[in-house]
Amino acid sequence: MTSQTPPVPERFAGVLDWVPAYGHALRRVGRSFDVVRIDGDYGGAVAARLFAADRAPGPVVVDRSRRHAVYFFVAPGAGAGYRWPSGTSYLGRRAGEVYVGVPALEGETWPLSWRCPPRPERPFVDAAVLHAAL
């Protein structure tokens, strides 16, 4: 860590190396995680169903830009065997070279924000639970 890199807040130290220390950063899908992206109000409704069943279902990011997407971070390859319905996009290694924005755990990250941050005990959303919530 250089003097120009702010330290990761202590309560998040060692969580996941793909989460930036500040701001937000583009991370390649298929290496450390895969993503299920759901645009618009449907993404918010699916997130609400997950949170009703489990207060901390795993890492979920909300993008408040024009797309108004919700990103559900799943383990690499975990969602590859599912048929994801219309209105959802499964982004994994087979999607090619795809990048998604990942916000820092604290500070200014607009337009991205964590609806539920990753935690050591819950580093990913369970793909089966997410698929069932659709």
PDB file of C-alpha atoms in Angstrom:
ATOM      1  CA  MET A   1       0.000   0.000   0.000  1.00  0.00           C
ATOM      2  CA  THR A   2       1.403   3.388  -0.956  1.00  0.00           C
ATOM      3  CA  SER A   3       0.888   6.628   0.910  1.00  0.00           C
ATOM      4  CA  GLN A   4      -1.496   7.680  -1.895  1.00  0.00           C
ATOM      5  CA  THR A   5      -3.778   4.680  -1.374  1.00  0.00           C
ATOM      6  CA  PRO A   6      -6.190   5.224   1.493  1.00  0.00           C
ATOM      7  CA  PRO A   7      -6.471   2.312   3.886  1.00  0.00           C
ATOM      8  CA  VAL A   8      -9.486   0.045   3.720  1.00  0.00           C
ATOM      9  CA  PRO A   9     -11.709   0.700   6.746  1.00  0.00           C
ATOM     10  CA  GLU A  10     -10.693  -1.758   9.471  1.00  0.00           C
ATOM     11  CA  ARG A  11     -14.100  -3.449   9.688  1.00  0.00           C
ATOM     12  CA  PHE A  12     -13.803  -4.351   5.984  1.00  0.00           C
ATOM     13  CA  ALA A  13     -10.118  -5.329   5.936  1.00  0.00           C
ATOM     14  CA  GLY A  14      -9.592  -8.580   4.062  1.00  0.00           C
ATOM     15  CA  VAL A  15     -13.162  -8.719   2.729  1.00  0.00           C
ATOM     16  CA  LEU A  16     -12.527  -9.067  -0.989  1.00  0.00           C
ATOM     17  CA  ASP A  17      -9.659  -7.811  -3.108  1.00  0.00           C
ATOM     18  CA  TRP A  18     -11.932  -6.802  -6.018  1.00  0.00           C
ATOM     19  CA  VAL A  19     -13.579  -4.025  -3.993  1.00  0.00           C
ATOM     20  CA  PRO A  20     -11.721  -0.716  -4.485  1.00  0.00           C
ATOM     21  CA  ALA A  21     -10.502   1.276  -1.499  1.00  0.00           C
ATOM     22  CA  TYR A  22     -12.207   4.469  -2.695  1.00  0.00           C
ATOM     23  CA  GLY A  23     -14.506   5.719  -5.462  1.00  0.00           C
ATOM     24  CA  HIS A  24     -15.426   2.980  -7.890  1.00  0.00           C
ATOM     25  CA  ALA A  25     -13.538   0.858 -10.388  1.00  0.00           C
ATOM     26  CA  LEU A  26     -14.275  -1.350 -13.368  1.00  0.00           C
ATOM     27  CA  ARG A  27     -13.657  -5.024 -12.661  1.00  0.00           C
ATOM     28  CA  ARG A  28     -13.672  -7.847 -15.187  1.00  0.00           C
ATOM     29  CA  VAL A  29     -16.494 -10.339 -14.797  1.00  0.00           C
ATOM     30  CA  GLY A  30     -15.653 -14.050 -14.689  1.00  0.00           C
ATOM     31  CA  ARG A  31     -12.505 -13.888 -12.591  1.00  0.00           C
ATOM     32  CA  SER A  32     -13.403 -13.037  -9.006  1.00  0.00           C
ATOM     33  CA  PHE A  33     -17.171 -13.005  -9.512  1.00  0.00           C
ATOM     34  CA  ASP A  34     -20.001 -13.301 -12.022  1.00  0.00           C
ATOM     35  CA  VAL A  35     -22.930 -10.896 -12.135  1.00  0.00           C
ATOM     36  CA  VAL A  36     -26.650 -11.092 -12.744  1.00  0.00           C
ATOM     37  CA  ARG A  37     -27.802  -7.660 -13.937  1.00  0.00           C
ATOM     38  CA  ILE A  38     -31.448  -6.668 -13.840  1.00  0.00           C
ATOM     39  CA  ASP A  39     -32.420  -3.285 -15.242  1.00  0.00           C
ATOM     40  CA  GLY A  40     -35.170  -0.973 -14.037  1.00  0.00           C
ATOM     41  CA  ASP A  41     -37.869  -1.517 -11.451  1.00  0.00           C
ATOM     42  CA  TYR A  42     -37.718  -5.302 -11.839  1.00  0.00           C
ATOM     43  CA  GLY A  43     -34.196  -5.318 -10.372  1.00  0.00           C
ATOM     44  CA  GLY A  44     -35.385  -3.394  -7.345  1.00  0.00           C
ATOM     45  CA  ALA A  45     -38.320  -5.772  -6.861  1.00  0.00           C
ATOM     46  CA  VAL A  46     -36.052  -8.836  -7.013  1.00  0.00           C
ATOM     47  CA  ALA A  47     -33.663  -7.231  -4.514  1.00  0.00           C
ATOM     48  CA  ALA A  48     -36.597  -6.500  -2.192  1.00  0.00           C
ATOM     49  CA  ARG A  49     -37.657 -10.174  -2.329  1.00  0.00           C
ATOM     50  CA  LEU A  50     -34.120 -11.298  -1.466  1.00  0.00           C
ATOM     51  CA  PHE A  51     -33.859  -8.853   1.419  1.00  0.00           C
ATOM     52  CA  ALA A  52     -37.262  -9.915   2.756  1.00  0.00           C
ATOM     53  CA  ALA A  53     -35.999 -13.502   2.943  1.00  0.00           C
ATOM     54  CA  ASP A  54     -32.472 -12.677   4.198  1.00  0.00           C
ATOM     55  CA  ARG A  55     -31.322  -9.343   5.599  1.00  0.00           C
ATOM     56  CA  ALA A  56     -27.837  -9.809   4.093  1.00  0.00           C
ATOM     57  CA  PRO A  57     -28.174 -11.957   0.943  1.00  0.00           C
ATOM     58  CA  GLY A  58     -24.707 -11.109  -0.362  1.00  0.00           C
ATOM     59  CA  PRO A  59     -23.240  -8.305  -2.462  1.00  0.00           C
ATOM     60  CA  VAL A  60     -25.813  -6.251  -4.343  1.00  0.00           C
ATOM     61  CA  VAL A  61     -24.977  -2.970  -6.122  1.00  0.00           C
ATOM     62  CA  VAL A  62     -27.459  -0.378  -7.335  1.00  0.00           C
ATOM     63  CA  ASP A  63     -26.559   1.775 -10.348  1.00  0.00           C
ATOM     64  CA  ARG A  64     -28.483   5.047 -10.304  1.00  0.00           C
ATOM     65  CA  SER A  65     -27.381   6.134 -13.779  1.00  0.00           C
ATOM     66  CA  ARG A  66     -29.801   6.090 -16.729  1.00  0.00           C
ATOM     67  CA  ARG A  67     -29.923   2.290 -16.705  1.00  0.00           C
ATOM     68  CA  HIS A  68     -31.110   2.028 -13.056  1.00  0.00           C
ATOM     69  CA  ALA A  69     -29.658  -1.468 -12.865  1.00  0.00           C
ATOM     70  CA  VAL A  70     -29.204  -3.779  -9.916  1.00  0.00           C
ATOM     71  CA  TYR A  71     -26.137  -6.033  -9.928  1.00  0.00           C
ATOM     72  CA  PHE A  72     -26.150  -9.289  -7.953  1.00  0.00           C
ATOM     73  CA  PHE A  73     -22.610 -10.632  -7.470  1.00  0.00           C
ATOM     74  CA  VAL A  74     -22.458 -14.440  -7.555  1.00  0.00           C
ATOM     75  CA  ALA A  75     -19.488 -16.803  -7.325  1.00  0.00           C
ATOM     76  CA  PRO A  76     -17.619 -17.401 -10.603  1.00  0.00           C
ATOM     77  CA  GLY A  77     -19.530 -19.975 -12.649  1.00  0.00           C
ATOM     78  CA  ALA A  78     -22.328 -20.301 -10.072  1.00  0.00           C
ATOM     79  CA  GLY A  79     -25.055 -19.083 -12.417  1.00  0.00           C
ATOM     80  CA  ALA A  80     -23.862 -20.731 -15.624  1.00  0.00           C
ATOM     81  CA  GLY A  81     -26.210 -23.713 -15.331  1.00  0.00           C
ATOM     82  CA  TYR A  82     -29.419 -21.679 -15.004  1.00  0.00           C
ATOM     83  CA  ARG A  83     -31.750 -20.368 -17.671  1.00  0.00           C
ATOM     84  CA  TRP A  84     -32.049 -16.722 -16.723  1.00  0.00           C
ATOM     85  CA  PRO A  85     -35.394 -15.242 -17.757  1.00  0.00           C
ATOM     86  CA  SER A  86     -35.990 -12.314 -20.040  1.00  0.00           C
ATOM     87  CA  GLY A  87     -35.162  -9.068 -18.282  1.00  0.00           C
ATOM     88  CA  THR A  88     -32.047 -10.481 -16.648  1.00  0.00           C
ATOM     89  CA  SER A  89     -28.494 -10.697 -17.964  1.00  0.00           C
ATOM     90  CA  TYR A  90     -26.072 -13.305 -16.671  1.00  0.00           C
ATOM     91  CA  LEU A  91     -22.540 -12.015 -17.082  1.00  0.00           C
ATOM     92  CA  GLY A  92     -19.860 -14.631 -16.632  1.00  0.00           C
ATOM     93  CA  ARG A  93     -16.695 -15.864 -18.275  1.00  0.00           C
ATOM     94  CA  ARG A  94     -18.609 -16.987 -21.377  1.00  0.00           C
ATOM     95  CA  ALA A  95     -19.946 -13.445 -21.889  1.00  0.00           C
ATOM     96  CA  GLY A  96     -16.524 -12.429 -23.172  1.00  0.00           C
ATOM     97  CA  GLU A  97     -14.571  -9.490 -21.862  1.00  0.00           C
ATOM     98  CA  VAL A  98     -17.189  -7.699 -19.751  1.00  0.00           C
ATOM     99  CA  TYR A  99     -16.532  -5.174 -17.012  1.00  0.00           C
ATOM    100  CA  VAL A 100     -18.848  -3.863 -14.313  1.00  0.00           C
ATOM    101  CA  GLY A 101     -18.478  -0.988 -11.913  1.00  0.00           C
ATOM    102  CA  VAL A 102     -17.722  -1.866  -8.294  1.00  0.00           C
ATOM    103  CA  PRO A 103     -18.036   0.856  -5.635  1.00  0.00           C
ATOM    104  CA  ALA A 104     -15.846   1.270  -2.582  1.00  0.00           C
ATOM    105  CA  LEU A 105     -17.374   0.239   0.723  1.00  0.00           C
ATOM    106  CA  GLU A 106     -17.417   3.820   2.006  1.00  0.00           C
ATOM    107  CA  GLY A 107     -17.194   7.340   0.660  1.00  0.00           C
ATOM    108  CA  GLU A 108     -18.426   8.959  -2.547  1.00  0.00           C
ATOM    109  CA  THR A 109     -19.259   6.314  -5.159  1.00  0.00           C
ATOM    110  CA  TRP A 110     -22.153   7.859  -7.116  1.00  0.00           C
ATOM    111  CA  PRO A 111     -23.842   6.571  -9.251  1.00  0.00           C
ATOM    112  CA  LEU A 112     -23.000   3.189  -7.724  1.00  0.00           C
ATOM    113  CA  SER A 113     -23.841   2.164  -4.170  1.00  0.00           C
ATOM    114  CA  TRP A 114     -23.983  -1.027  -2.154  1.00  0.00           C
ATOM    115  CA  ARG A 115     -27.487  -2.194  -1.290  1.00  0.00           C
ATOM    116  CA  CYS A 116     -25.695  -4.970   0.580  1.00  0.00           C
ATOM    117  CA  PRO A 117     -21.888  -5.002   0.772  1.00  0.00           C
ATOM    118  CA  PRO A 118     -19.849  -8.192   0.572  1.00  0.00           C
ATOM    119  CA  ARG A 119     -18.807  -9.726   3.867  1.00  0.00           C
ATOM    120  CA  PRO A 120     -16.326 -12.488   4.634  1.00  0.00           C
ATOM    121  CA  GLU A 121     -19.181 -14.737   5.790  1.00  0.00           C
ATOM    122  CA  ARG A 122     -21.310 -13.906   2.721  1.00  0.00           C
ATOM    123  CA  PRO A 123     -19.001 -13.025  -0.192  1.00  0.00           C
ATOM    124  CA  PHE A 124     -21.619 -13.784  -2.884  1.00  0.00           C
ATOM    125  CA  VAL A 125     -25.340 -13.945  -3.510  1.00  0.00           C
ATOM    126  CA  ASP A 126     -26.483 -17.571  -3.710  1.00  0.00           C
ATOM    127  CA  ALA A 127     -27.282 -18.085  -7.422  1.00  0.00           C
ATOM    128  CA  ALA A 128     -29.984 -20.681  -6.670  1.00  0.00           C
ATOM    129  CA  VAL A 129     -31.748 -18.354  -4.221  1.00  0.00           C
ATOM    130  CA  LEU A 130     -31.512 -15.464  -6.681  1.00  0.00           C
ATOM    131  CA  HIS A 131     -32.877 -17.574  -9.530  1.00  0.00           C
ATOM    132  CA  ALA A 132     -35.800 -18.699  -7.343  1.00  0.00           C
ATOM    133  CA  ALA A 133     -36.559 -15.036  -6.481  1.00  0.00           C
ATOM    134  CA  LEU A 134     -37.088 -14.197 -10.146  1.00  0.00           C
TER     135      LEU A 134
END
